[in-house]
Every structure is written in C-alpha cells, then in structure tokens.
Amino acid sequence: MLSLQAVHKAYGAHEVLRIPSFHFAPGLHWIKGANGSGKTTLFKLMAGILAFEGDVIYQTTSIKKHPVAFRRLISYAPAEPMYPAYLSGHQLIDFVRRVRNAGREQTNALLYAFQAMDYAHQPVEGYSSGMLKKISLVMALAGDTPVLLLDEPFVTLDVAAVQHVYALMTERLRHGATILVSTHQPLQALEGLETKQVALVDKNLCAE
Amino acid sequence: MTSVWLASLARPFYERHAGLLAFVFLVMFGMVESSQVIYYHYSLIIGALQSPIFLVLVVAVWLAYTLKSISFTQQCLLKPTHEFLFVAGALPARQQVIGWAVYHGVIHAPVAVYAAAMVGVAMHHRAWWAGASIVFVQLALAWASVWYYRQLLMAKQPWRLPALRLSLPGRYPLFYVQLLLSELKGAFFRTKIFSWLAIVGFMQIEGAATDMRIPLLGVSVGLLAHTVLIFEFRKAEDTTLAWVRSMPWSVNYRWLLWTLTYALVMIPECMVLALRFSTVSIVPVAMAVSLGFCLLLHASLILPGWSMDRLTKIGFLCFLLLFGTVTAAFYPYFAALAWLLSYAMYTRYFPRVDPSEPLAKT
C-alpha cells in the first residue's frame, strides 16, 4: 500500500496540492486531471525530487523518515525528460543501472525492446523527443522497484513502443507492483487486470 | 570563402577544445620553472630527434590531433546550421584546396608551431633525416586533411570518420567533469589559465618554494575565478541533473560526491603545486583549503533565493577571508570551518528546498 498523509505543496503563495489522506493499493492507477492540476508535482514529490509537507509511505517505509530506503522502492519517468545534452543514453542508463543494482542484461533487453540500441551511444542533444522518452523509460524500468510513477509515458512514442510499455506494465503488475500513470490519452485495458481511476481535482485526490 | 570557413569552423574548434588545449598547455609549460621552460623543451626535442620510438610517439600525438580536428569539422558540416558551406563545392578546385589548406593551417597551428621548432633544432644539430621526416609528416597530414575535407563536400557518398567523443563512465562526479569538458570548455579554460597564472605569479616571490603561505595565496586568487564553475555546477544540479534527487542516496553521500567532484576539479592546481613547491605536503593542504572554499560557495547556493549576484558577493567575502587567514597562517582553521559550515548548510537545506528555487532570481 502506498499512502499519502497530510501532503501539502505550494510554490510560494500558490497552493498546488492539499491531500489529507489517500491510499494506492497494488495495481494500476490512472491519475486524471486537467492541465496544471498538479499531476506532475504529485509525481515529483513522491519521487523525492520536490520538497513538501506531510509524508508518503510505502508499506512501512516513509520518505521523510527513511529517504534512502524509500527511493530504492520507487522509480519515476518524467513527462518531459531533461538530461545533460552532452551525456549519452548509455551513460545515463549505466548510471541508473549501477545505483539501482540492475543487471546489464535487463537494461540491454529494454533498449532492444524500445529499439533504442542504435542511438543510445550518441549524446542526448541529438535525440528527438520520442528517442529521449524511450531512454527515460529504460531508466525508470531499470531494476525492480515495486512502485512505478509514469508521467505521460505514451506521449511521443511510436506504436510499437507504446505496446511494449503496456506489456512491461502488465508484467510488473502481475508481480504485485503499484503503478501510477498520468495520461490524457485513453488507457488500454490490460488483460485480467483492473485499472483504478483517480482524479486530481481541487488540489486533492479522489477515487472515481 | 576562406574567412567564412575560419569563422564558422576554426573559431568554434578553438572554443570547443579550449579546455583540452589549456590542459595540454599547462602540462607542457606549467609544470617546470619558467626559467627552465626553453631548456626543458629543447631537451625534449633532442630526445625525440635521437630516439625513433620517441619520435613515433610524437607523430602519433599529431595524428590524433589531426583526426580530432577532422572529426570536429565533419560533425559541423553535418549540422543544418552549416549546410550553407556546401556551396563551396561550386568553387574551382584550386580555390577549394587553398581554402581548406588555410583552414587546416589555422586549426593545426599549435602542432605546426612545435613541429617548426623541432625542425629548427634538427637543422641546428644536422639531424637531416629526422628534420625531413617531421616536414614530410606535416605535409602528409595537411594533404590528407585537405583531401578529406574536399571529399566531404564533393563526393557523392563521402567517406566519414566515426565520431570521436569523450565518453566517461556513468558516474555522478564524472557528469560534472564532462560538463566542464563540453559545454563549459571556454569558462574552464579561462578559469584554469587564470588559476595557473596566479599560482605561478606568486611562486616568483622569494621564498615561495619553502613558505607554504605564498603558493596558497596564489591558490586563493585562483579559487576566486572558480565561482563561475561553481554556479554552473549548481545550475546543472538543479536543472538537467535534478532527476538525480530521486536516486537512493543519503544527503551525506551526496555531500561526499560533491567533495569528490571538486577534488577532481582542483587536480591541475595540485599538480602544479606538487612540481613547484619544495615538498608534496602542500598538496593536501591546498586541496583542503580549495574544497572548503568551493563547497562553502556551493552550499550557499542551496539556500532559498540565492542568485549569481549574491554568490559573487559571498565569493569575494570568502576570498578575502581566505586570503587573510592564509597570510596569518590560519588556513587550517579556514578549511575546517568552511567544511563544517558548508556541510551543515547543505545537509540542512538540500532536502528542504525545491530544485528550481535557488536559481529563480538569476
């Protein structure tokens, strides 16, 4: 169970999130909300990128009390990945692979599956948005984290890559993962798996 | 047309490789006493002329430089911004050859100057074969470069070299080293040259080889120039590398990585000091002082609302403090205090501040 407790986030005087309490059971959760409703902020604070008031707890591990252990359990793929232009896809993936103790076989298999092997040695400055998206997904899927935060994972991806993301999500879900997906596109039904819809309205989360 | 080539290719070449060239310059001329530089290089050249193996190694370095320059030119020509240069393919062959030869001469100048000095020494010592070999190699490299550039423009299916690119292992501190050697080459070059000049300048003072305070004053002046690099590191940490915050690292470990990163940045200064000072004991002292200074400024940029303006003021204040404590031989206290203060600031504020906040007012 992934729980949010008294989560409050504001940028200066502009309040973005105020979530008294919310629980995500293992499974697929589709986070819905209008542009600017705070979906990306929610994902970033759960990933440990943004500071916030309150707490996020996965099972018994709190991001505030056990920041390192919590980050070991969670992976995040940003909606608009931004990496240093001078680094190559291989360097970025190699870095995440080492930090998350993932096998090279796993990341290579992901690169092949996303058809990213041919360009991963080049600096990211020459990538299209779709190519960059694939690298960010490989980085997020490296290792075996039980919680995946995928912010607009299908935007700019080709059809084959989209299907591969669904296949990988299905595989992770069957192993008991908790996956939060934010997308404005209709989410495909996954065979034998339920998709829970969660709306982000008025700075708060509510199950639909 | 030649002036267009020089402006659109040669100038970016020197801008992009300024850091590397500065490092080579530092290694070649900064490691020995200024009074010994000419004799040192004269001895090196004599050694190369008398030893075929040594000469082959020198030629290998020239070849690597030529390949690097060819690779850079090829990359530029493939960019949409440089497509207009293909109009040169309509020029008469003679004009193309002259244009490319001038271009090669300009970007090959550092090698050509040293090669000319070697030929001069060879003639003086009547080492005709060695001198002729150097001339032959230089002409061959020029001919090959001009041929290669021409075929890039003229051939239907030009032959292309695989891209030569520095690719360090995927380690966090090395990300910043690569930043210095790619996007910040110009700033890195200027900083290190300034730092080197400051150290060498202070080393001219009598007693500098034995009184540790004198070279440390040079280090202090050089550190002031590092403010720009520190700011760029913080900016990268909060923008293109902000996602690293989601990695399972403790704030103490992140602090250690920053210590390692700045230690890598200060290696050139430590090498110069190790070679010029009477004992190598100056290296750990200079490193401790430098790390204290850099980390203090880095941590000050974690504080909410900080900007380049404030960093400049704090940097100057820290410099005055460092300069004063070095003069009074209190530099161990400065290093210890700066370390402790910066550690306290970093560990307290880094987890509490959003990535974009410190740079919001820049």
Coordinates of C-alpha atoms in Angstrom, one line a residue:
Chain A
M1 CA 0.0 0.0 0.0
L2 CA 1.3 3.4 -1.0
S3 CA -0.1 6.1 1.3
L4 CA -0.1 9.9 1.2
Q5 CA -0.6 11.6 4.6
A6 CA -1.3 15.3 5.0
V7 CA 0.5 16.1 1.8
H8 CA 0.7 19.8 1.2
K9 CA 2.7 21.5 -1.6
A10 CA 2.8 25.2 -2.6
Y11 CA 5.0 27.2 -4.9
G12 CA 5.3 30.4 -2.9
A13 CA 1.8 31.6 -2.2
H14 CA 0.4 29.3 -4.9
E15 CA -1.0 26.1 -3.3
V16 CA -0.9 23.2 -5.7
L17 CA -1.7 20.1 -3.6
R18 CA -3.6 19.6 -0.3
I19 CA -4.2 15.9 0.2
P20 CA -5.3 14.9 3.7
S21 CA -5.1 11.2 3.1
F22 CA -5.0 8.8 0.2
H23 CA -4.1 5.2 -0.3
F24 CA -3.0 3.4 -3.5
A25 CA -3.4 -0.4 -3.3
P26 CA -1.1 -2.5 -5.5
G27 CA -2.3 -2.4 -9.1
L28 CA -2.7 0.1 -11.9
H29 CA -3.9 3.6 -11.1
W30 CA -4.8 6.1 -13.8
I31 CA -4.3 9.6 -12.4
K32 CA -6.5 12.0 -14.3
G33 CA -6.7 15.8 -14.1
A34 CA -6.7 18.9 -16.2
N35 CA -3.5 20.6 -17.3
G36 CA -2.0 22.3 -14.4
S37 CA -3.9 20.4 -11.8
G38 CA -0.7 19.2 -10.1
K39 CA -0.2 15.7 -11.5
T40 CA 3.5 16.2 -12.3
T41 CA 4.1 17.9 -8.9
L42 CA 2.4 14.9 -7.2
F43 CA 4.7 12.5 -9.1
K44 CA 7.8 14.6 -8.4
L45 CA 7.3 14.9 -4.7
M46 CA 6.5 11.1 -4.5
A47 CA 9.8 10.5 -6.4
G48 CA 11.7 12.6 -3.9
I49 CA 12.6 15.4 -6.3
L50 CA 10.4 18.1 -4.7
A51 CA 10.2 19.1 -1.1
F52 CA 6.8 19.1 0.6
E53 CA 4.9 19.0 3.9
G54 CA 3.4 15.7 5.0
D55 CA 4.5 12.2 4.2
V56 CA 4.4 9.5 1.6
I57 CA 4.7 5.9 2.9
Y58 CA 5.1 2.7 1.0
Q59 CA 4.1 -0.2 3.4
T60 CA 6.2 0.9 6.4
T61 CA 8.8 2.9 4.6
S62 CA 8.4 6.7 4.9
I63 CA 10.0 9.2 2.5
K64 CA 10.6 11.5 5.4
K65 CA 12.0 9.0 7.9
H66 CA 13.8 6.7 5.5
P67 CA 14.6 8.8 2.5
V68 CA 17.2 6.4 1.0
A69 CA 15.2 3.2 1.6
F70 CA 12.0 4.9 0.1
R71 CA 13.8 6.0 -3.0
R72 CA 15.0 2.4 -3.5
L73 CA 11.4 1.4 -3.8
I74 CA 10.2 4.0 -6.3
S75 CA 11.0 4.8 -9.9
Y76 CA 9.9 7.8 -11.9
A77 CA 9.7 8.5 -15.6
P78 CA 9.1 12.2 -16.2
A79 CA 6.6 13.6 -18.7
E80 CA 9.3 15.8 -20.3
P81 CA 12.7 14.2 -19.6
M82 CA 15.5 16.7 -19.3
Y83 CA 19.1 15.3 -19.2
P84 CA 22.5 16.9 -19.8
A85 CA 22.9 17.3 -23.6
Y86 CA 26.5 16.1 -23.5
L87 CA 25.7 12.7 -22.0
S88 CA 24.8 9.7 -24.0
G89 CA 21.8 7.4 -23.4
H90 CA 24.3 4.6 -22.4
Q91 CA 25.9 6.9 -19.8
L92 CA 22.6 7.8 -18.2
I93 CA 21.4 4.2 -18.2
D94 CA 24.7 2.9 -16.9
F95 CA 24.5 5.4 -14.0
V96 CA 20.9 4.4 -13.0
R97 CA 21.8 0.7 -13.5
R98 CA 24.6 0.9 -11.0
V99 CA 22.7 3.0 -8.5
R100 CA 19.7 0.6 -8.6
N101 CA 21.8 -2.5 -8.8
A102 CA 20.1 -3.6 -12.0
G103 CA 21.6 -6.1 -14.4
R104 CA 23.1 -5.0 -17.7
E105 CA 21.1 -7.8 -19.3
Q106 CA 17.9 -6.1 -18.2
T107 CA 18.8 -2.6 -19.4
N108 CA 20.1 -4.0 -22.7
A109 CA 16.9 -6.0 -23.2
L110 CA 14.9 -2.8 -22.5
L111 CA 17.0 -0.9 -25.0
Y112 CA 16.4 -3.6 -27.7
A113 CA 12.7 -3.8 -26.9
F114 CA 12.4 0.0 -27.4
Q115 CA 14.7 -0.1 -30.5
A116 CA 17.0 2.4 -28.8
M117 CA 20.2 0.4 -29.0
D118 CA 21.2 2.0 -32.3
Y119 CA 21.4 5.5 -30.9
A120 CA 22.0 5.1 -27.2
H121 CA 25.7 5.7 -27.6
Q122 CA 25.1 9.2 -29.0
P123 CA 24.7 12.3 -26.8
V124 CA 21.1 13.1 -26.0
E125 CA 21.4 16.5 -27.6
G126 CA 20.7 14.9 -31.0
Y127 CA 17.7 12.9 -29.8
S128 CA 14.1 13.5 -30.9
S129 CA 11.5 13.8 -28.1
G130 CA 10.5 10.2 -28.7
M131 CA 14.0 8.9 -28.5
L132 CA 14.6 10.7 -25.2
K133 CA 11.3 9.4 -23.9
K134 CA 12.4 5.8 -24.5
I135 CA 15.7 6.4 -22.7
S136 CA 13.8 7.9 -19.7
L137 CA 11.5 4.8 -19.6
V138 CA 14.5 2.4 -19.7
M139 CA 16.0 4.4 -16.8
A140 CA 12.7 4.2 -14.8
L141 CA 12.3 0.5 -15.6
A142 CA 15.9 -0.4 -14.6
G143 CA 15.9 -2.5 -11.5
D144 CA 12.9 -4.0 -9.9
T145 CA 11.2 -1.2 -7.9
P146 CA 7.7 -2.1 -6.6
V147 CA 6.4 1.4 -7.3
L148 CA 6.4 3.0 -10.8
L149 CA 5.4 6.6 -11.4
L150 CA 4.9 7.1 -15.2
D151 CA 4.1 10.7 -16.1
E152 CA 2.6 10.8 -19.7
P153 CA 4.5 7.7 -20.7
F154 CA 3.0 7.3 -24.2
V155 CA 3.4 10.9 -25.5
T156 CA 5.8 11.0 -28.5
L157 CA 6.3 7.2 -28.5
D158 CA 5.8 5.1 -31.7
V159 CA 3.1 2.4 -31.8
A160 CA 5.4 -0.5 -31.1
A161 CA 7.0 1.3 -28.1
V162 CA 3.5 2.1 -26.7
Q163 CA 2.6 -1.6 -26.9
H164 CA 5.9 -2.5 -25.2
V165 CA 5.2 -0.1 -22.3
Y166 CA 1.8 -1.8 -21.8
A167 CA 3.5 -5.3 -21.9
L168 CA 6.0 -4.2 -19.3
M169 CA 3.4 -2.6 -17.1
T170 CA 1.3 -5.9 -17.3
E171 CA 4.4 -7.9 -16.3
R172 CA 5.2 -5.7 -13.3
L173 CA 1.5 -5.6 -12.2
R174 CA 1.4 -9.4 -12.2
H175 CA 4.4 -9.3 -9.8
G176 CA 2.4 -7.1 -7.4
A177 CA 3.7 -3.7 -8.4
T178 CA 1.9 -0.4 -7.8
I179 CA 1.9 1.7 -11.0
L180 CA 0.6 5.3 -11.2
V181 CA 0.1 6.5 -14.7
S182 CA -0.8 10.0 -15.7
T183 CA -2.1 10.4 -19.3
H184 CA -4.6 12.4 -21.3
Q185 CA -4.9 9.5 -23.8
P186 CA -7.4 6.7 -23.1
L187 CA -5.6 3.9 -21.2
Q188 CA -5.9 0.5 -22.8
A189 CA -7.5 -2.2 -20.7
L190 CA -4.9 -4.7 -19.5
E191 CA -5.9 -8.4 -19.7
G192 CA -7.1 -9.7 -16.4
L193 CA -6.1 -6.5 -14.6
E194 CA -8.2 -3.8 -13.2
T195 CA -7.5 -0.1 -13.8
K196 CA -8.4 2.2 -10.9
Q197 CA -9.2 5.8 -11.9
V198 CA -8.1 8.6 -9.6
A199 CA -9.0 12.2 -10.2
L200 CA -6.9 15.1 -9.1
V201 CA -9.5 17.8 -8.5
D202 CA -9.3 20.9 -6.4
K203 CA -5.8 20.0 -5.2
N204 CA -7.0 16.7 -3.8
L205 CA -7.1 13.1 -4.9
C206 CA -10.4 11.2 -5.2
A207 CA -11.2 7.7 -6.4
E208 CA -13.7 7.6 -9.3
Chain B
M1 CA 35.1 31.9 -48.7
T2 CA 38.2 31.1 -46.5
S3 CA 37.1 33.7 -44.0
V4 CA 33.7 32.1 -43.7
W5 CA 35.3 28.7 -43.1
L6 CA 37.5 30.2 -40.4
A7 CA 34.6 32.0 -38.7
S8 CA 32.2 29.0 -38.9
L9 CA 34.6 26.2 -38.3
A10 CA 38.0 27.2 -36.9
R11 CA 36.7 29.6 -34.3
P12 CA 34.2 27.0 -32.9
F13 CA 37.0 24.5 -33.0
Y14 CA 39.2 26.5 -30.6
E15 CA 36.2 27.4 -28.4
R16 CA 35.1 23.8 -28.1
H17 CA 38.6 22.5 -27.4
A18 CA 39.8 25.4 -25.3
G19 CA 39.8 23.2 -22.1
L20 CA 41.8 20.4 -23.6
L21 CA 44.3 22.8 -25.2
A22 CA 44.6 24.6 -21.9
F23 CA 45.3 21.4 -20.1
V24 CA 47.9 20.4 -22.7
F25 CA 49.5 23.8 -22.4
L26 CA 49.5 23.5 -18.6
V27 CA 51.2 20.1 -18.8
M28 CA 53.7 21.2 -21.4
F29 CA 54.7 24.6 -20.0
G30 CA 53.3 24.9 -16.5
M31 CA 55.0 22.0 -14.8
V32 CA 58.5 23.4 -14.9
E33 CA 60.2 26.6 -13.6
S34 CA 59.7 29.4 -16.1
S35 CA 63.4 29.9 -16.3
Q36 CA 63.8 26.2 -17.3
V37 CA 61.0 26.0 -19.9
I38 CA 63.1 26.6 -23.0
Y39 CA 65.9 24.2 -21.9
Y40 CA 63.2 21.6 -20.9
H41 CA 61.6 21.7 -24.3
Y42 CA 65.0 21.8 -26.1
S43 CA 65.9 18.6 -24.2
L44 CA 62.6 17.0 -25.1
I45 CA 63.1 17.8 -28.8
I46 CA 66.7 16.5 -28.7
G47 CA 65.3 13.3 -27.1
A48 CA 62.7 12.9 -29.9
L49 CA 65.2 13.5 -32.6
Q50 CA 67.6 11.0 -31.3
S51 CA 65.1 8.3 -30.4
P52 CA 63.0 6.9 -33.3
I53 CA 60.5 5.4 -30.8
F54 CA 60.0 8.8 -29.1
L55 CA 59.6 10.5 -32.5
V56 CA 57.0 7.9 -33.5
L57 CA 55.1 8.7 -30.3
V58 CA 55.2 12.4 -31.1
V59 CA 53.9 11.7 -34.6
A60 CA 51.1 9.6 -33.1
V61 CA 50.0 12.6 -30.9
W62 CA 50.0 14.8 -34.1
L63 CA 47.9 12.2 -35.9
A64 CA 45.4 12.0 -33.0
Y65 CA 45.1 15.8 -33.1
T66 CA 44.5 15.8 -36.9
L67 CA 41.9 13.1 -36.5
K68 CA 40.2 15.1 -33.8
S69 CA 40.1 18.2 -36.0
I70 CA 38.9 16.2 -39.0
S71 CA 36.1 14.7 -36.8
F72 CA 35.1 18.1 -35.5
T73 CA 34.9 19.6 -39.0
Q74 CA 32.9 16.6 -40.2
Q75 CA 30.4 16.9 -37.3
C76 CA 30.0 20.7 -38.1
L77 CA 29.4 20.0 -41.8
L78 CA 26.6 17.6 -40.9
K79 CA 24.7 20.2 -38.9
P80 CA 21.8 22.0 -40.6
T81 CA 23.4 25.3 -39.4
H82 CA 26.5 24.6 -41.6
E83 CA 24.7 23.3 -44.7
F84 CA 25.4 26.6 -46.4
L85 CA 29.1 25.6 -46.5
F86 CA 28.4 23.0 -49.2
V87 CA 28.0 25.9 -51.6
A88 CA 31.8 25.9 -51.6
G89 CA 31.6 22.7 -53.8
A90 CA 30.9 25.0 -56.7
L91 CA 34.2 26.8 -56.4
P92 CA 37.1 25.9 -58.7
A93 CA 39.2 23.0 -57.3
R94 CA 42.3 25.3 -56.8
Q95 CA 40.3 27.7 -54.6
Q96 CA 38.9 24.9 -52.6
V97 CA 42.3 23.4 -52.0
I98 CA 43.7 26.8 -50.9
G99 CA 40.7 27.4 -48.6
W100 CA 40.9 24.1 -46.9
A101 CA 44.7 24.3 -46.6
V102 CA 44.4 27.7 -44.9
Y103 CA 41.7 26.2 -42.6
H104 CA 44.0 23.3 -41.8
G105 CA 46.9 25.6 -41.1
V106 CA 44.8 27.6 -38.6
I107 CA 43.5 24.7 -36.6
H108 CA 46.7 22.8 -36.9
A109 CA 48.7 25.8 -35.7
P110 CA 49.6 24.5 -32.2
V111 CA 51.1 21.4 -33.7
A112 CA 52.7 23.2 -36.6
V113 CA 54.5 25.7 -34.3
Y114 CA 56.0 22.9 -32.2
A115 CA 56.9 20.9 -35.3
A116 CA 58.7 24.0 -36.7
A117 CA 60.7 24.3 -33.5
M118 CA 61.6 20.6 -33.8
V119 CA 62.7 21.1 -37.5
G120 CA 64.8 24.1 -36.4
V121 CA 66.6 22.1 -33.7
A122 CA 67.1 19.2 -36.1
M123 CA 68.7 21.6 -38.7
H124 CA 70.9 23.1 -36.0
H125 CA 72.1 19.6 -35.0
R126 CA 72.4 18.4 -38.6
A127 CA 69.8 15.7 -37.9
W128 CA 68.7 15.9 -41.6
W129 CA 66.7 12.7 -41.7
A130 CA 64.7 13.5 -38.5
G131 CA 64.0 17.0 -39.7
A132 CA 63.0 15.8 -43.2
S133 CA 60.7 13.2 -41.6
I134 CA 58.9 15.8 -39.5
V135 CA 58.4 18.1 -42.6
F136 CA 57.2 15.0 -44.5
V137 CA 54.7 14.1 -41.8
Q138 CA 53.3 17.6 -41.5
L139 CA 52.9 17.9 -45.3
A140 CA 51.2 14.4 -45.4
L141 CA 48.8 15.4 -42.6
A142 CA 48.0 18.6 -44.4
W143 CA 47.4 16.8 -47.7
A144 CA 45.3 14.1 -46.1
S145 CA 43.2 16.7 -44.3
V146 CA 42.6 18.8 -47.4
W147 CA 41.7 15.7 -49.4
Y148 CA 39.3 14.6 -46.7
Y149 CA 37.6 18.0 -46.4
R150 CA 37.2 18.2 -50.2
Q151 CA 35.7 14.7 -50.5
L152 CA 33.2 15.6 -47.7
L153 CA 31.9 18.4 -49.9
M154 CA 32.4 16.8 -53.4
A155 CA 31.9 13.0 -53.2
K156 CA 28.5 11.5 -53.8
Q157 CA 29.0 9.2 -50.9
P158 CA 31.7 10.8 -48.8
W159 CA 33.8 8.6 -46.6
R160 CA 33.3 9.6 -42.9
L161 CA 35.3 9.0 -39.8
P162 CA 33.3 7.6 -36.8
A163 CA 32.7 10.4 -34.3
L164 CA 35.4 10.9 -31.7
R165 CA 33.8 11.9 -28.5
L166 CA 34.8 11.8 -24.9
S167 CA 32.6 9.3 -23.1
L168 CA 33.4 8.9 -19.4
P169 CA 31.8 6.1 -17.3
G170 CA 28.3 6.8 -16.0
R171 CA 29.4 8.1 -12.6
Y172 CA 27.9 11.2 -10.9
P173 CA 31.1 13.3 -10.3
L174 CA 32.2 12.5 -13.9
F175 CA 29.0 14.0 -15.2
Y176 CA 30.3 17.4 -14.0
V177 CA 33.8 16.7 -15.3
Q178 CA 32.2 16.0 -18.7
L179 CA 30.2 19.3 -18.3
L180 CA 33.5 21.1 -17.9
L181 CA 35.0 19.5 -21.0
S182 CA 32.0 20.0 -23.2
E183 CA 29.6 22.9 -22.5
L184 CA 31.9 24.8 -20.2
K185 CA 35.1 24.5 -22.1
G186 CA 35.6 28.2 -22.5
A187 CA 34.9 29.0 -18.9
F188 CA 37.0 26.1 -17.7
F189 CA 39.9 27.1 -19.9
R190 CA 39.8 30.7 -18.6
T191 CA 39.5 29.6 -15.0
K192 CA 42.4 27.2 -15.1
I193 CA 44.7 29.6 -17.0
F194 CA 43.9 32.4 -14.5
S195 CA 44.4 30.0 -11.6
W196 CA 47.7 28.8 -13.1
L197 CA 48.9 32.3 -13.7
A198 CA 48.0 33.2 -10.1
I199 CA 50.0 30.3 -8.7
V200 CA 53.0 30.8 -11.0
G201 CA 52.9 34.6 -10.3
F202 CA 53.0 34.1 -6.5
M203 CA 55.7 31.4 -6.9
Q204 CA 58.0 34.1 -8.3
I205 CA 58.1 35.7 -4.8
E206 CA 61.3 35.0 -2.9
G207 CA 60.9 32.0 -0.5
A208 CA 57.8 30.7 -2.4
A209 CA 59.3 27.2 -2.7
T210 CA 59.5 26.8 1.0
D211 CA 56.9 29.1 2.6
M212 CA 53.6 27.4 2.1
R213 CA 51.6 30.6 2.5
I214 CA 52.9 32.1 -0.7
P215 CA 51.7 29.5 -3.2
L216 CA 48.4 29.2 -1.1
L217 CA 47.9 32.9 -1.7
G218 CA 48.1 32.1 -5.5
V219 CA 45.6 29.3 -4.9
S220 CA 43.3 31.7 -3.1
V221 CA 43.3 34.1 -6.1
G222 CA 42.7 31.2 -8.5
L223 CA 39.8 30.0 -6.4
L224 CA 38.0 33.3 -6.9
A225 CA 37.9 32.5 -10.6
H226 CA 36.2 29.2 -9.9
T227 CA 33.0 31.0 -8.8
V228 CA 31.6 30.8 -12.3
L229 CA 32.2 27.0 -12.4
I230 CA 30.6 26.5 -9.0
F231 CA 27.5 28.4 -10.1
E232 CA 27.2 26.3 -13.3
F233 CA 27.6 23.1 -11.3
R234 CA 24.7 24.2 -9.0
K235 CA 22.6 25.2 -12.1
A236 CA 23.2 21.7 -13.6
E237 CA 22.4 20.0 -10.3
D238 CA 19.0 21.8 -10.2
T239 CA 18.1 21.6 -13.9
T240 CA 19.4 18.8 -16.2
L241 CA 20.5 16.7 -13.2
A242 CA 17.5 17.4 -10.9
W243 CA 16.2 13.9 -11.5
V244 CA 19.2 12.6 -9.6
R245 CA 17.4 13.7 -6.4
S246 CA 15.2 10.6 -6.9
M247 CA 18.2 8.3 -6.6
P248 CA 18.5 6.4 -3.3
W249 CA 21.4 8.4 -1.8
S250 CA 21.6 9.9 1.6
V251 CA 22.3 13.6 1.8
N252 CA 25.7 12.8 3.4
Y253 CA 26.6 10.6 0.4
R254 CA 25.6 13.4 -2.0
W255 CA 27.9 15.7 0.0
L256 CA 30.8 13.3 -0.3
L257 CA 30.2 13.1 -4.1
W258 CA 30.4 16.9 -4.2
T259 CA 33.6 16.8 -2.3
L260 CA 35.0 14.3 -4.8
T261 CA 33.7 16.4 -7.7
Y262 CA 35.6 19.5 -6.5
A263 CA 38.6 17.4 -5.7
L264 CA 38.7 16.3 -9.4
V265 CA 38.3 20.0 -10.5
M266 CA 41.3 21.0 -8.3
I267 CA 43.7 18.3 -9.6
P268 CA 45.5 20.6 -12.1
E269 CA 46.4 23.2 -9.4
C270 CA 47.6 20.4 -7.1
M271 CA 49.8 19.0 -9.8
V272 CA 51.4 22.4 -10.5
L273 CA 52.0 22.9 -6.7
A274 CA 53.4 19.4 -6.3
L275 CA 56.0 20.1 -9.0
R276 CA 56.9 23.6 -8.0
F277 CA 56.9 23.5 -4.2
S278 CA 59.7 22.0 -2.2
T279 CA 57.6 19.2 -0.7
V280 CA 54.4 17.5 -1.7
S281 CA 52.9 18.2 1.7
I282 CA 51.4 21.3 0.1
V283 CA 49.0 19.2 -2.0
P284 CA 46.7 18.0 0.9
V285 CA 46.8 21.5 2.4
A286 CA 45.9 23.2 -0.9
M287 CA 43.2 20.6 -1.6
A288 CA 41.6 21.1 1.9
V289 CA 41.6 24.8 1.5
S290 CA 40.2 24.6 -2.1
L291 CA 37.5 22.1 -1.1
G292 CA 36.5 24.3 1.8
F293 CA 36.1 27.3 -0.4
C294 CA 34.3 25.6 -3.3
L295 CA 31.9 23.6 -1.0
L296 CA 31.1 26.7 1.0
L297 CA 30.1 28.6 -2.1
H298 CA 28.2 25.5 -3.5
A299 CA 26.3 25.1 -0.2
S300 CA 25.4 28.8 -0.2
L301 CA 23.6 28.3 -3.4
I302 CA 21.3 25.8 -1.8
L303 CA 19.8 28.5 0.4
P304 CA 16.5 29.7 -0.9
G305 CA 16.5 32.8 -3.0
W306 CA 20.2 32.8 -3.8
S307 CA 21.5 34.1 -7.1
M308 CA 24.7 34.8 -9.0
D309 CA 24.8 38.3 -7.6
R310 CA 24.8 37.1 -4.0
L311 CA 27.2 34.3 -4.9
T312 CA 29.7 36.9 -6.3
K313 CA 29.5 38.9 -3.1
I314 CA 29.8 35.8 -0.9
G315 CA 32.6 34.5 -3.1
F316 CA 34.5 37.8 -2.7
L317 CA 34.0 37.8 1.0
C318 CA 35.2 34.2 1.3
F319 CA 38.2 35.1 -0.8
L320 CA 39.1 38.0 1.5
L321 CA 38.7 35.7 4.5
L322 CA 40.8 33.0 2.9
F323 CA 43.5 35.5 1.8
G324 CA 43.7 36.9 5.3
T325 CA 43.8 33.6 7.0
V326 CA 46.5 32.3 4.6
T327 CA 48.6 35.4 5.3
A328 CA 48.2 34.9 9.0
A329 CA 48.9 31.1 8.6
F330 CA 45.4 30.3 10.0
Y331 CA 44.4 28.4 6.8
P332 CA 43.8 25.1 8.5
Y333 CA 41.1 26.8 10.6
F334 CA 39.6 28.3 7.4
A335 CA 39.5 24.9 5.7
A336 CA 37.9 23.2 8.8
L337 CA 35.4 26.0 9.4
A338 CA 34.4 26.2 5.7
W339 CA 33.9 22.4 5.5
L340 CA 31.8 22.3 8.7
L341 CA 29.7 25.3 7.7
S342 CA 29.1 24.1 4.2
Y343 CA 28.2 20.6 5.4
A344 CA 25.7 22.0 7.9
M345 CA 24.1 24.2 5.2
Y346 CA 24.0 21.5 2.5
T347 CA 22.6 18.7 4.7
R348 CA 20.0 21.1 6.3
Y349 CA 18.7 22.8 3.2
F350 CA 19.2 20.4 0.3
P351 CA 16.3 18.1 1.3
R352 CA 14.1 21.1 2.2
V353 CA 14.4 23.2 -1.0
D354 CA 13.0 22.5 -4.4
P355 CA 15.5 22.2 -7.3
S356 CA 14.5 25.4 -9.0
E357 CA 14.3 27.8 -6.1
P358 CA 17.9 28.9 -5.6
L359 CA 18.1 29.8 -9.3
A360 CA 14.7 31.6 -9.5
K361 CA 16.2 35.0 -9.1
T362 CA 19.1 34.6 -11.6

